Structure formats: structure tokens, C-alpha cells
Short mmCIF file of C-alpha atoms in Angstrom, two decimals:
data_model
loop_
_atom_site.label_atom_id
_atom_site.label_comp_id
_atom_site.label_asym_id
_atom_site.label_seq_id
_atom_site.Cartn_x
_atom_site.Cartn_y
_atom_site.Cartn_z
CA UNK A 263 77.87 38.14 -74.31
CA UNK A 264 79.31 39.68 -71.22
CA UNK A 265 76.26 41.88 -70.81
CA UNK A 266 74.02 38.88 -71.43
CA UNK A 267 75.94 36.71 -68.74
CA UNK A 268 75.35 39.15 -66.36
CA UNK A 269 72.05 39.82 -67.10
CA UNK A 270 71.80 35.89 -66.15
CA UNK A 271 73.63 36.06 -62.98
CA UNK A 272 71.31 38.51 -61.50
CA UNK A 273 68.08 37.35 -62.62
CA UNK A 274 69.41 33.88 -60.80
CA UNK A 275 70.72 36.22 -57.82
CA UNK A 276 66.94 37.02 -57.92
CA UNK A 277 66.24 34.20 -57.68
CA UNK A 278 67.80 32.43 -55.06
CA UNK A 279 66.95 35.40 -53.05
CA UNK A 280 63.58 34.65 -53.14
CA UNK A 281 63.93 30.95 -52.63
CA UNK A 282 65.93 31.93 -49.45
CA UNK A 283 62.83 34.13 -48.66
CA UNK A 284 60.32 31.43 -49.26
CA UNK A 285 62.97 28.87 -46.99
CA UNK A 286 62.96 31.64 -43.98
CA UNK A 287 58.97 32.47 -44.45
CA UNK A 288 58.63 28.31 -44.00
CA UNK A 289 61.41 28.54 -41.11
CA UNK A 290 59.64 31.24 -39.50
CA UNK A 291 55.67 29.67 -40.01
CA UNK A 292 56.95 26.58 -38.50
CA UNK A 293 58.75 28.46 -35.72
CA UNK A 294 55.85 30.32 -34.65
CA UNK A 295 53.58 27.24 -34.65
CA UNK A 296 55.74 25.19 -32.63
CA UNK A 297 56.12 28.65 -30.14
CA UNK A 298 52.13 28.73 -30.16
CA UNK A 299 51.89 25.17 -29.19
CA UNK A 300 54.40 24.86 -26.69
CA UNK A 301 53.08 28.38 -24.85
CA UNK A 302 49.78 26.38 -24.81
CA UNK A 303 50.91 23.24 -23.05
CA UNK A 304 53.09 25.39 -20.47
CA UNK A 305 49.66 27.03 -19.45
CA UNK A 306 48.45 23.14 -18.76
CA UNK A 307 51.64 22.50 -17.29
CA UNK A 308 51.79 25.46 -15.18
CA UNK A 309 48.13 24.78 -13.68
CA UNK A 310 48.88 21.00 -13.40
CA UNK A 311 52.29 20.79 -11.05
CA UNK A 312 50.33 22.17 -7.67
CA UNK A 313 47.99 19.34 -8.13
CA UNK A 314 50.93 16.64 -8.66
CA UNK A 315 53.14 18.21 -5.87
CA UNK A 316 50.04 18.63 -3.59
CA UNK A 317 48.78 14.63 -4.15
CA UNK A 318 52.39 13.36 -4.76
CA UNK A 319 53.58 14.83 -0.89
CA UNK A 320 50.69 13.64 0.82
CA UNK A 321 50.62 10.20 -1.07
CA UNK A 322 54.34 10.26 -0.16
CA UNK A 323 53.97 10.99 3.65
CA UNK A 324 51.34 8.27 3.45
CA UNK A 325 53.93 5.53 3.29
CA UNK A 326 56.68 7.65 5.09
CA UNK A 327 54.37 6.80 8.13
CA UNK A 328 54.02 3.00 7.96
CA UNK A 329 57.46 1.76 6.29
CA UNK A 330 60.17 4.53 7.69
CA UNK A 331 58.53 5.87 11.44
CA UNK A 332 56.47 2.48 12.31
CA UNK A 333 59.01 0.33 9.98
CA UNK A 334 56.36 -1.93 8.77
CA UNK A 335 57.64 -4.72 7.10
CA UNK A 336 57.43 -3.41 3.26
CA UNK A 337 56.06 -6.84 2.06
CA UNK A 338 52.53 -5.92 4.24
CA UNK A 339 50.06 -3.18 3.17
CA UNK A 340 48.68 -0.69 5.71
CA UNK A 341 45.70 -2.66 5.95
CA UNK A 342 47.38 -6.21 6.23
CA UNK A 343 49.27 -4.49 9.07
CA UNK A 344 46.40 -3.09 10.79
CA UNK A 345 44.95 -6.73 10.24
CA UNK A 346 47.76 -8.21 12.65
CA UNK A 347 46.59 -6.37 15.15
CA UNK A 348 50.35 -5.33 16.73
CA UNK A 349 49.30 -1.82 16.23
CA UNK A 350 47.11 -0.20 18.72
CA UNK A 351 46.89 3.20 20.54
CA UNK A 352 48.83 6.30 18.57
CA UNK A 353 50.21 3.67 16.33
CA UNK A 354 46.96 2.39 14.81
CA UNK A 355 45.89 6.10 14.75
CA UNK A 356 48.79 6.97 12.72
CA UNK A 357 48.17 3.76 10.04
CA UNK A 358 44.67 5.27 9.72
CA UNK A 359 46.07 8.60 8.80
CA UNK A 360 48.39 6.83 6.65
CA UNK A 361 45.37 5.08 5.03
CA UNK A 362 43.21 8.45 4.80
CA UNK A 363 46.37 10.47 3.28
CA UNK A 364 47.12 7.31 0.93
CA UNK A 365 43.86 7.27 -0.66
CA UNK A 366 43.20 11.02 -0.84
CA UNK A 367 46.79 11.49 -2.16
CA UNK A 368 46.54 9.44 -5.20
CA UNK A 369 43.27 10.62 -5.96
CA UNK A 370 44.90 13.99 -6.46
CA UNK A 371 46.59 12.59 -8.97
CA UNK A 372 43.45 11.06 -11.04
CA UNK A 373 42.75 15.22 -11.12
CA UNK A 374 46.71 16.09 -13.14
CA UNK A 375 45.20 15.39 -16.43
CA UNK A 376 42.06 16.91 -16.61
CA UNK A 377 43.62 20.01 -15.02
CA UNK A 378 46.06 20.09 -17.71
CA UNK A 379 43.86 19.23 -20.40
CA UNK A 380 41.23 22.05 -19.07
CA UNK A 381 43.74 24.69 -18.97
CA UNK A 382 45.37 24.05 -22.25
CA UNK A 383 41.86 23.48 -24.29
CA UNK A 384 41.41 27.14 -22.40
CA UNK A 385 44.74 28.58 -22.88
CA UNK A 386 43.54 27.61 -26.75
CA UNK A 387 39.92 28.34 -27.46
CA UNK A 388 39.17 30.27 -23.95
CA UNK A 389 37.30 29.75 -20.92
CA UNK A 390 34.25 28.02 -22.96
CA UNK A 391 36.94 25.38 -23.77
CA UNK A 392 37.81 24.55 -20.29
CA UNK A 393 35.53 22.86 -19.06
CA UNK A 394 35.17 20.68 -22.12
CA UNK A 395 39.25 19.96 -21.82
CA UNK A 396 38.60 19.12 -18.24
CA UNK A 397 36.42 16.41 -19.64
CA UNK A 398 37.87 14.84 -22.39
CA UNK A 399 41.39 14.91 -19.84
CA UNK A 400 38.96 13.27 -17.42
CA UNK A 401 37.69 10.66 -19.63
CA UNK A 402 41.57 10.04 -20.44
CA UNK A 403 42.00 8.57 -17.07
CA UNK A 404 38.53 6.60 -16.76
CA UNK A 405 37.14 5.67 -20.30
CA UNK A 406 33.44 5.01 -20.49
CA UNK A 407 32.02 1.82 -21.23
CA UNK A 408 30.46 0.78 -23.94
CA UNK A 409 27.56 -1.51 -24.82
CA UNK A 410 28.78 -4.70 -26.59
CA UNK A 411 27.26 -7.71 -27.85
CA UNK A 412 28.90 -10.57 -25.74
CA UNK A 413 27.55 -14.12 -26.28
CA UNK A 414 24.30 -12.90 -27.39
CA UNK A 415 23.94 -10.52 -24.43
CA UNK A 416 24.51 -6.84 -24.44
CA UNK A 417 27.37 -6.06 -21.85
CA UNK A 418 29.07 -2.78 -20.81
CA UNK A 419 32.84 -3.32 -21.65
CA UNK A 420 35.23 -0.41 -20.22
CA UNK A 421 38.08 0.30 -22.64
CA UNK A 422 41.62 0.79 -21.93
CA UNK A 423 42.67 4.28 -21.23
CA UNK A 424 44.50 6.42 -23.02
CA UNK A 425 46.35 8.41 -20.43
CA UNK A 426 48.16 11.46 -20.77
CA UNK A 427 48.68 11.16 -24.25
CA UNK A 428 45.08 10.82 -24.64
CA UNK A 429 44.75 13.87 -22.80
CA UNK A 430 46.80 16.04 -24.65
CA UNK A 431 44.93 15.03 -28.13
CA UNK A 432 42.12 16.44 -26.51
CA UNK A 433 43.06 19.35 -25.21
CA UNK A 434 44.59 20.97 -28.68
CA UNK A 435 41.33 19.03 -30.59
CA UNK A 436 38.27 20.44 -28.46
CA UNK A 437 40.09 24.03 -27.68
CA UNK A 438 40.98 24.70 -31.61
CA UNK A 439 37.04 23.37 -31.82
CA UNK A 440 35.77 26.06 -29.69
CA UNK A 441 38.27 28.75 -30.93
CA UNK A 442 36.73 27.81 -34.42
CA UNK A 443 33.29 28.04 -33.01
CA UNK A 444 33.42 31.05 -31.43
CA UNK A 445 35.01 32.70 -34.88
CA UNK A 446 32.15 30.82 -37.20
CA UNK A 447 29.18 31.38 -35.20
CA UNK A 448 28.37 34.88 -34.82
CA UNK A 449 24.79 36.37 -33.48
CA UNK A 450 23.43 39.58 -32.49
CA UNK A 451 24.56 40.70 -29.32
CA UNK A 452 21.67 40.29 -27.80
CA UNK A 453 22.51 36.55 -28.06
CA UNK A 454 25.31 36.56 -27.06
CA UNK A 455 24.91 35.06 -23.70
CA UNK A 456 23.40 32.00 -25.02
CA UNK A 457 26.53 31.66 -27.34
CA UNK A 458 28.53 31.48 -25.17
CA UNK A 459 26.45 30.01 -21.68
CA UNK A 460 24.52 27.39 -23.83
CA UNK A 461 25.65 26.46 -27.31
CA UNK A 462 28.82 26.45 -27.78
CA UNK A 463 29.40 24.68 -24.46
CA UNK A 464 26.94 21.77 -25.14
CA UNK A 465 28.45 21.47 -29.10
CA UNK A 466 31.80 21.20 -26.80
CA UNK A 467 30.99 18.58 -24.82
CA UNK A 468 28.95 16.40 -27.83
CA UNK A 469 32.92 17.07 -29.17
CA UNK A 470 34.24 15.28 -26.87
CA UNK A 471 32.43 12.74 -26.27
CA UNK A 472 32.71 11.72 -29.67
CA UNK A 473 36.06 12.09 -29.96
CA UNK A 474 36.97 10.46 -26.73
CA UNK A 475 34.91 7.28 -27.27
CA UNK A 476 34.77 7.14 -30.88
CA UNK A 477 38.64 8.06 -31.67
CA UNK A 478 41.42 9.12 -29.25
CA UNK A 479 40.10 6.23 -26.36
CA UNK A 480 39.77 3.45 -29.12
CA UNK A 481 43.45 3.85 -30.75
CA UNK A 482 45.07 4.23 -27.58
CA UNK A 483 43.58 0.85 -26.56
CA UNK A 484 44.78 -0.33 -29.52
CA UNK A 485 48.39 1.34 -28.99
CA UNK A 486 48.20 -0.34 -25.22
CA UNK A 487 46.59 -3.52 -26.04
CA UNK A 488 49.22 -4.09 -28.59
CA UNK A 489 52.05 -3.42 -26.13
CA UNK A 490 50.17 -5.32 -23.25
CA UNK A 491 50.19 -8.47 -26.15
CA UNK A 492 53.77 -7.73 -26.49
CA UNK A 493 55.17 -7.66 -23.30
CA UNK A 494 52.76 -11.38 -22.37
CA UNK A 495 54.63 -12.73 -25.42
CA UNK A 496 58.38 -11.74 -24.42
CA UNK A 497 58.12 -12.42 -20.75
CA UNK A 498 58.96 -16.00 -21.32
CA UNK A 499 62.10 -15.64 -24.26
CA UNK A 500 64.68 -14.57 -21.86
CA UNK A 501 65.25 -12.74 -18.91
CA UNK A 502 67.42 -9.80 -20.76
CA UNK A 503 64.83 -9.52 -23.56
CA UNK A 504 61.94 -9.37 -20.46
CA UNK A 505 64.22 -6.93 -18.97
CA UNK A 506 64.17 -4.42 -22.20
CA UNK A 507 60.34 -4.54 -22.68
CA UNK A 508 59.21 -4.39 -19.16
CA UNK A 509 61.62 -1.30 -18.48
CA UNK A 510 60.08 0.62 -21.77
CA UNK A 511 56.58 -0.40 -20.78
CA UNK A 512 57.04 0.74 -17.14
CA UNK A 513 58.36 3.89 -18.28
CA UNK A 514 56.21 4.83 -21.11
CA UNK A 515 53.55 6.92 -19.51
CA UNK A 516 54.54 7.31 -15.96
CA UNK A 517 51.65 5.33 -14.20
CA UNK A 518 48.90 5.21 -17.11
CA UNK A 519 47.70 2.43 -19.16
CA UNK A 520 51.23 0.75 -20.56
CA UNK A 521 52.31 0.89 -16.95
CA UNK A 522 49.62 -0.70 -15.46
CA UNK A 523 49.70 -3.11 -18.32
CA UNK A 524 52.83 -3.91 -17.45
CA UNK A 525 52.73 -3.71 -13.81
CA UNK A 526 50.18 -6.76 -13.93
CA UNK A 527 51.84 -9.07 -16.47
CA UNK A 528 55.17 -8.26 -13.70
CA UNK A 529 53.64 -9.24 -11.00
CA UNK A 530 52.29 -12.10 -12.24
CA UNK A 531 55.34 -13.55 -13.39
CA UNK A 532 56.83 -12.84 -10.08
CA UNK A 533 54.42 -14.02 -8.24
CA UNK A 534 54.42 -17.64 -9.94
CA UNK A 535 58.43 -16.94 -9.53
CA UNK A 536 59.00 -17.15 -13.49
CA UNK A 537 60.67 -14.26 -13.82
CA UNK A 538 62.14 -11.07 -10.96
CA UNK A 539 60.59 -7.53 -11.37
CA UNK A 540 64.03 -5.66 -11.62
CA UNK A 541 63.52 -4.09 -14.50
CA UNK A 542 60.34 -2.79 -13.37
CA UNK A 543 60.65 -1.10 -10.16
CA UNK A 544 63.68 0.74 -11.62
CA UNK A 545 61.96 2.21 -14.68
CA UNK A 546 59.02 3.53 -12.51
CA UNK A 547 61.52 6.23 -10.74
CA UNK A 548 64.57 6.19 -13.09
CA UNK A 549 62.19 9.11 -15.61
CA UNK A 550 61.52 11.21 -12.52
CA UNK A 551 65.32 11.35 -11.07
CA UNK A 552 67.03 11.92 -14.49
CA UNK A 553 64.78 14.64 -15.14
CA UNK A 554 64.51 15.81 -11.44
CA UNK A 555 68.18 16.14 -11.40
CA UNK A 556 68.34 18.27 -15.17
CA UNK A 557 66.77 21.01 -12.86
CA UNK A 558 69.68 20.53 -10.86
CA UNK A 559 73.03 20.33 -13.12
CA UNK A 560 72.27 22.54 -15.91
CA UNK A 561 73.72 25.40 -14.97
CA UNK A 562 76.84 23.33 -13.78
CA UNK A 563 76.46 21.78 -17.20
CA UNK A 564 75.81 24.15 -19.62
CA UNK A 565 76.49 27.49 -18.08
CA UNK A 566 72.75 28.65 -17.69
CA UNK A 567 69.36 27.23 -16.82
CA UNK A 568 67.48 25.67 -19.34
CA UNK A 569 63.88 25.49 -17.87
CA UNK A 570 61.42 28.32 -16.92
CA UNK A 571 61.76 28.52 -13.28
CA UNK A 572 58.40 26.87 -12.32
CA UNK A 573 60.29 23.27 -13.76
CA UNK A 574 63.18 23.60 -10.72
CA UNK A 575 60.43 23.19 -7.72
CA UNK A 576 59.11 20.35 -10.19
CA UNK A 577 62.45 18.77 -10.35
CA UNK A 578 63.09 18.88 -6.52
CA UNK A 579 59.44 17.33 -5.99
CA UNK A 580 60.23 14.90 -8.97
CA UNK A 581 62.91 13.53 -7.07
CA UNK A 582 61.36 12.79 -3.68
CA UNK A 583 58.47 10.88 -5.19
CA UNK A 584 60.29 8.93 -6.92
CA UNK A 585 62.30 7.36 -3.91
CA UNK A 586 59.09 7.10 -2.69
CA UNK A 587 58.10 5.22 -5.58
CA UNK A 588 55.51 7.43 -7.84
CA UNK A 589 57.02 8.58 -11.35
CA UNK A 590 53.96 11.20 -12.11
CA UNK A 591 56.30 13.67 -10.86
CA UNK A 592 57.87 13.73 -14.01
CA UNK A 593 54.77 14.11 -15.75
CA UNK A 594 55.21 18.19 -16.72
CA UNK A 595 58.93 17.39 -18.33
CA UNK A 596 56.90 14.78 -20.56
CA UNK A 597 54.05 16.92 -21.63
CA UNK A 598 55.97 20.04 -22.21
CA UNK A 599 58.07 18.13 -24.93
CA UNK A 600 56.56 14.73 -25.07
CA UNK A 601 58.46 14.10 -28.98
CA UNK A 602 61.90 14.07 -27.28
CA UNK A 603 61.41 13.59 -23.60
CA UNK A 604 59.42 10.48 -23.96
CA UNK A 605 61.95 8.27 -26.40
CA UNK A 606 64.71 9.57 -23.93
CA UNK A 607 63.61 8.58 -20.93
CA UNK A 608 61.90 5.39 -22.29
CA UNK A 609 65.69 4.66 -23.92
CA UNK A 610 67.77 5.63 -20.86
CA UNK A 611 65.33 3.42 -18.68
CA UNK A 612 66.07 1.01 -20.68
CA UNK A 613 70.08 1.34 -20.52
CA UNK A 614 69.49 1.57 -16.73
CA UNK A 615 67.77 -1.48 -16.07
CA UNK A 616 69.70 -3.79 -18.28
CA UNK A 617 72.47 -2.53 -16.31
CA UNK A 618 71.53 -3.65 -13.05
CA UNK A 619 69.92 -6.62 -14.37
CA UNK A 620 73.59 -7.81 -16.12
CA UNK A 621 75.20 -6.68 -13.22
CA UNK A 622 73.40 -9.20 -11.20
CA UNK A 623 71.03 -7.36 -9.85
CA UNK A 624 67.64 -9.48 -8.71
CA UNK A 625 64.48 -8.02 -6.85
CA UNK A 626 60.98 -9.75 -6.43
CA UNK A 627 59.31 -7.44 -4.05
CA UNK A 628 57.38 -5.39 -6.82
CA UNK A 629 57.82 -2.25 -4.89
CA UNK A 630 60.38 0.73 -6.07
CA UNK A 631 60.64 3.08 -2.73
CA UNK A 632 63.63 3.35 -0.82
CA UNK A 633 62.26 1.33 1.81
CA UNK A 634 62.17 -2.07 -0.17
CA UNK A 635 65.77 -1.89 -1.35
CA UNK A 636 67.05 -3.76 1.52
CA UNK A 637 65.11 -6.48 -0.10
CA UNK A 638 66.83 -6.15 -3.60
CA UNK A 639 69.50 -9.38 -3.92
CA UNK A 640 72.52 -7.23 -5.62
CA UNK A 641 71.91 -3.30 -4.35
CA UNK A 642 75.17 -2.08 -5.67
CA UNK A 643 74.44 -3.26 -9.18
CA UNK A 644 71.11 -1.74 -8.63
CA UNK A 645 72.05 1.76 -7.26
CA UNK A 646 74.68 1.74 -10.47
CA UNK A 647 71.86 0.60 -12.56
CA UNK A 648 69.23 3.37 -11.09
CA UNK A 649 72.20 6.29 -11.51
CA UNK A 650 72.84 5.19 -15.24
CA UNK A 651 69.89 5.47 -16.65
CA UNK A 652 69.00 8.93 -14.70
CA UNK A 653 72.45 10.66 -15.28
CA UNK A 654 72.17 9.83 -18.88
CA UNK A 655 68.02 11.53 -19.01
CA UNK A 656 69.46 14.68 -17.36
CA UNK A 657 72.59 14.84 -19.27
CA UNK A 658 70.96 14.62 -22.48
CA UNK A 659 68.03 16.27 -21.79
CA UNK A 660 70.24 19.28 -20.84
CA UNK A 661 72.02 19.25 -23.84
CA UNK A 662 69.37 19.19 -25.47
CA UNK A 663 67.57 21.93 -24.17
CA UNK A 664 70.64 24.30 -24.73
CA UNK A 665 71.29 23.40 -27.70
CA UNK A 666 67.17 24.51 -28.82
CA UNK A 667 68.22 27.82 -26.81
CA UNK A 668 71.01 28.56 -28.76
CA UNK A 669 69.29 28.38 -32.11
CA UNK A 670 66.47 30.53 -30.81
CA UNK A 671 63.82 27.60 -30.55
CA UNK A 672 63.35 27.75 -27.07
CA UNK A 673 62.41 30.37 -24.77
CA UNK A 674 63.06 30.67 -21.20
CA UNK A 675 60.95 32.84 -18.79
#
């Protein structure tokens, strides 16, 4: 009996062994997937922050120039105060500038999601895919229209974008396309050239198209339109409950869709004077302080840094736009890990604004740059609002991040 019991004992030694083997094999696939996907969207990333610092600088020294060296009234637009007709001589040069810089320097920005959608679709399936990623991340920003029957009349109707989110879909869909191409379609070499020159970048692009207009474009608009109808229906239960959704909405996806979404159904309220746009203009820069300043406390924090070191200039530049009002600057630290990064910063906006809003803080100039917050009714409530919500991102986020380190499922170059 003895004998047989141990007999017994090692044939289930056996096999838990192998159950632990099957448990680590699992552990270790789903490691090296997540290692494989992440090394992809750090290639996007890495190609993508000269184009946000380059437009986010020059869009910022575009209002630097009328509302801090001319101190234009923050209420007036460079060409309401060029309207007036005060400014003439240097100081009607420099508004032009201003104008120029403003409008080149945000059009930068329309070019951050293609660039990152190119280069990650390339850093996938290779240069055939990049041009392909560009597109889709392109079509992201400005959806095509589509022919629609409207009152018994064909009409083009433009859907609503999908954003960055939309651009990452279709960066990982067309490059694992091409990468699949390449591998399934194989001709003598003498044909090469049109492989790779001809077909495989025109099957790209029909891709894309598809998927952009027939699937990732169409559920987005459904994800914003649904959010949009949300945000119409609260705005009128309660200023605290307004507070919540506008801040999440604002936040969401730092400028695209949701934002704008929300940006309109803001000002309008404010500008009937139904409801103030607090909540608003902090959730635009609270994303890109709190995870501006994680570049800058983690070591303090945690002992060691906890981003690859092309984040920390990212951080520094994600600070300065946002007290000059832009949030893309915190675009990278979304995209690299959008599952945790976005809920966090979308949460901690959240905290933030509430804050200031039930500490009596009230602003109904719908502008978030330093400038306007001489015009904010309650600024100490709004500061401590503003530094809640960001301390909290890059405390957590930290945290976070060492914590992935520590276990191995991070890497930091």
C-alpha cells in the first residue's frame, strides 16, 4: 500500500508539474504578445512626439504673442482684435504672425495620428504598411462622407471621427494585413517588384478604406454619438452631475471627437448662461500635467525612472501646453498604454474638477490657458482643483509603472 501511495504521489507530482508548465507556457505567450505590441506602438510613439512638440510650441507661442506680450483681452480672438483696429505698426505685424503660427501650429497636430498610425502599421507589416497606416490614421481625424438618402435626395453626410483610438485599430489591423500578405503571396522573383510596388500596396489601401468607412469610423460614431446624447441629456439634472460628465468627456481623447462633442454642448450652455464651463477647461490640461509631472517625480517616488527616456522631454513639453491650453501633449502616455492610462486620467479628471467645482469654483470664459484664470470666480478652489486631479494621474501612474517593472512586464530603454 505504501509502494502504491507513492506511486500516486508522483504520478500527481507529474502532474502538477506539467500543469505549472502549461500555466508558465500561457504566462510566457501572453507576455511576449503584450511585449510585441507595446514595442510596436513605442515605434508610433517615438515617430509621433517631434510632430506634437514641433505643432504644440508653435501653436503655443501663437497665443503667447497676443494674450501675455500684447495682453489682449482673452475674451477677443486674434482676429476680433485685429478687427478693433488698436493694433497697428509692429503690433499688427506680430498678431499676423500670431495668426500664421496659430493656424500652421495646429495643423501639425491634424499630422500626430497618421504619423503614429504609419509608423506602427510599419513597425508591424514593414514599409509597404506605412503608407496605408498613414491613411487609415489620416482618415481617423477627417472621416469621409458618405452618400445618404435624405428626404428623397442623395446627400454626402460626414461621420463623426474616431480619433486616436480609431487610429490605433488601424494601425495593428492594416500592418498585421500586409505582414500576412507579404507571407501568403509569394511570386517568382522576377515579380517581385510588382509585389511589393503595386499589389500589395493597392490591396492595402482597398483595406483600409473598407475598414475605416465600413467598421472602425462607424462604431466610433456610435461610441461618440452615444456620449454626445449623454452629456445633452445630463447638462440640465444638476450642476455636480454636469460637472462629472463634462470633465470625463473633455478628457477622454485629448482634443478628438468626445472632446469636441463636449466642447460644443459646453459652450452652448454657457453661452445661454445655463450652466459654467468649470469642469471643462480643467479636464482639457489636468491629463497633460499629471502625466507631465510622472516624468518628473518618479525617481523621487519610486527610486528609479519608469519611462524610456524619450517620455521625460514629452513630459516637460506636456506640461507647457497644457497651461497654454492644448492636452495633445499627453497624447504618447495614452497610446503607449491606452487600457490603464485612459480610465486614470479620465477618473482623476474627474476627482479634480468636482473639486474645484464643490469648492466654489465658477468660470464661464471657455478657455483653459493661464491667461484666462484671472477670469475664473474662485481661483484658489480652482488651482486646488487643477493640482488634485494631476498629482493623483502622476502618483498613480508611477506606481503603476513600477510596480509592471518589478514583475518583469515592463521594459525600460
Amino acid at each position: 500500500m505504501a509502494i502504491k501511495k507513492r506511486v500516486v504521489g508522483l504520478s500527481g507530482d507529474k502532474s502538477t508539474t506539467q500543469g505549472n508548465k502549461n500555466i508558465q507556457s500561457s504566462n510566457s505567450n501572453s507576455k511576449s504578445m503584450w511585449t510585441e505590441i507595446s514595442r510596436h506602438i513605442m515605434t508610433g510613439i517615438s515617430y509621433m512626439i517631434p510632430v506634437l512638440i514641433m505643432g504644440g510650441l508653435i501653436g503655443a507661442f501663437s497665443q503667447i504673442i497676443p494674450y501675455v506680450i500684447l495682453g489682449i483681452d482673452p475674451s477677443l480672438s486674434i482676429t476680433d482684435a485685429l478687427a478693433t483696429g488698436e493694433f497697428v505698426g509692429f503690433n499688427e505685424t506680430l498678431l499676423k504672425l500670431a495668426d500664421i503660427m496659430a493656424s500652421f501650429g495646429f495643423t501639425l497636430f491634424g499630422f500626430a495620428i497618421p504619423i503614429f498610425a504609419a509608423y506602427t502599421a510599419n513597425s508591424i507589416g514593414g514599409k509597404t504598411a506605412l503608407i496605408a497606416g498613414f491613411i487609415g490614421g489620416y482618415v481617423a481625424n477627417n472621416p469621409i462622407g458618405r452618400l445618404k438618402l435624405v428626404d428623397g435626395s442623395w446627400e454626402t453626410v460626414t461621420p463623426v471621427a474616431s480619433g486616436f483610438l480609431g487610429g490605433i485599430i488601424i494601425a495593428f489591423a492594416v500592418g498585421y494585413f500586409v505582414k500576412w500578405l507579404n507571407e501568403k503571396i509569394q511570386l517568382p522573383h522576377n515579380w517581385l517588384a510588382f509585389k511589393s510596388t503595386f499589389l500589395i500596396p493597392l490591396l492595402s489601401a482597398l483595406f483600409t478604406l473598407i475598414a475605416m468607412i465600413y467598421i472602425v469610423t462607424p462604431i466610433g460614431g456610435v461610441v461618440n454619438n452615444g456620449i454626445k446624447n449623454l452629456l445633452q441629456s445630463a447638462g440640465k439634472t444638476g450642476e455636480m452631475v454636469y460637472a462629472i460628465i463634462l470633465s470625463a468627456t473633455t478628457a477622454f481623447d485629448l482634443g478628438g471627437p468626445v472632446n469636441k462633442a463636449a466642447g460644443f454642448v459646453a459652450t452652448a450652455f454657457t453661452i445661454e448662461k445655463t450652466l459654467p464651463i468649470t469642469a471643462r477647461v480643467i479636464a482639457i490640461v489636468t491629463p497633460s500635467i499629471g502625466l507631465g509631472l510622472s516624468t518628473l517625480i518618479d525617481e523621487k517616488l519610486v527610486g528609479r525612472r519608469v519611462y524610456d527616456k524619450q517620455f521625460y522631454q514629452a513630459g516637460k513639453t506636456s506640461i507647457f501646453l497644457a497651461f497654454m491650453g492644448i492636452s495633445e501633449g499627453a497624447i504618447p502616455f495614452a497610446l503607449e498604454r491606452p487600457g490603464f492610462v485612459i480610465p486614470l486620467y479620465v477618473i482623476c479628471s474627474v476627482i479634480g474638477s468636482v473639486t474645484a467645482v464643490a469648492l466654489g469654483a465658477e468660470q464661464w470664459f471657455p478657455e483653459s490657458a493661464i491667461w484666462a484664470w484671472p477670469l475664473v470666480d474662485g481661483i484658489i478652489p480652482y488651482i486646488i482643483g487643477l493640482a488634485v486631479g494631476s498629482i493623483l494621474i502622476a502618483v498613480i501612474n508611477v506606481l503603476y509603472r513600477n510596480r509592471l517593472i518589478k514583475k518583469g512586464e515592463l521594459e525600460i530603454l
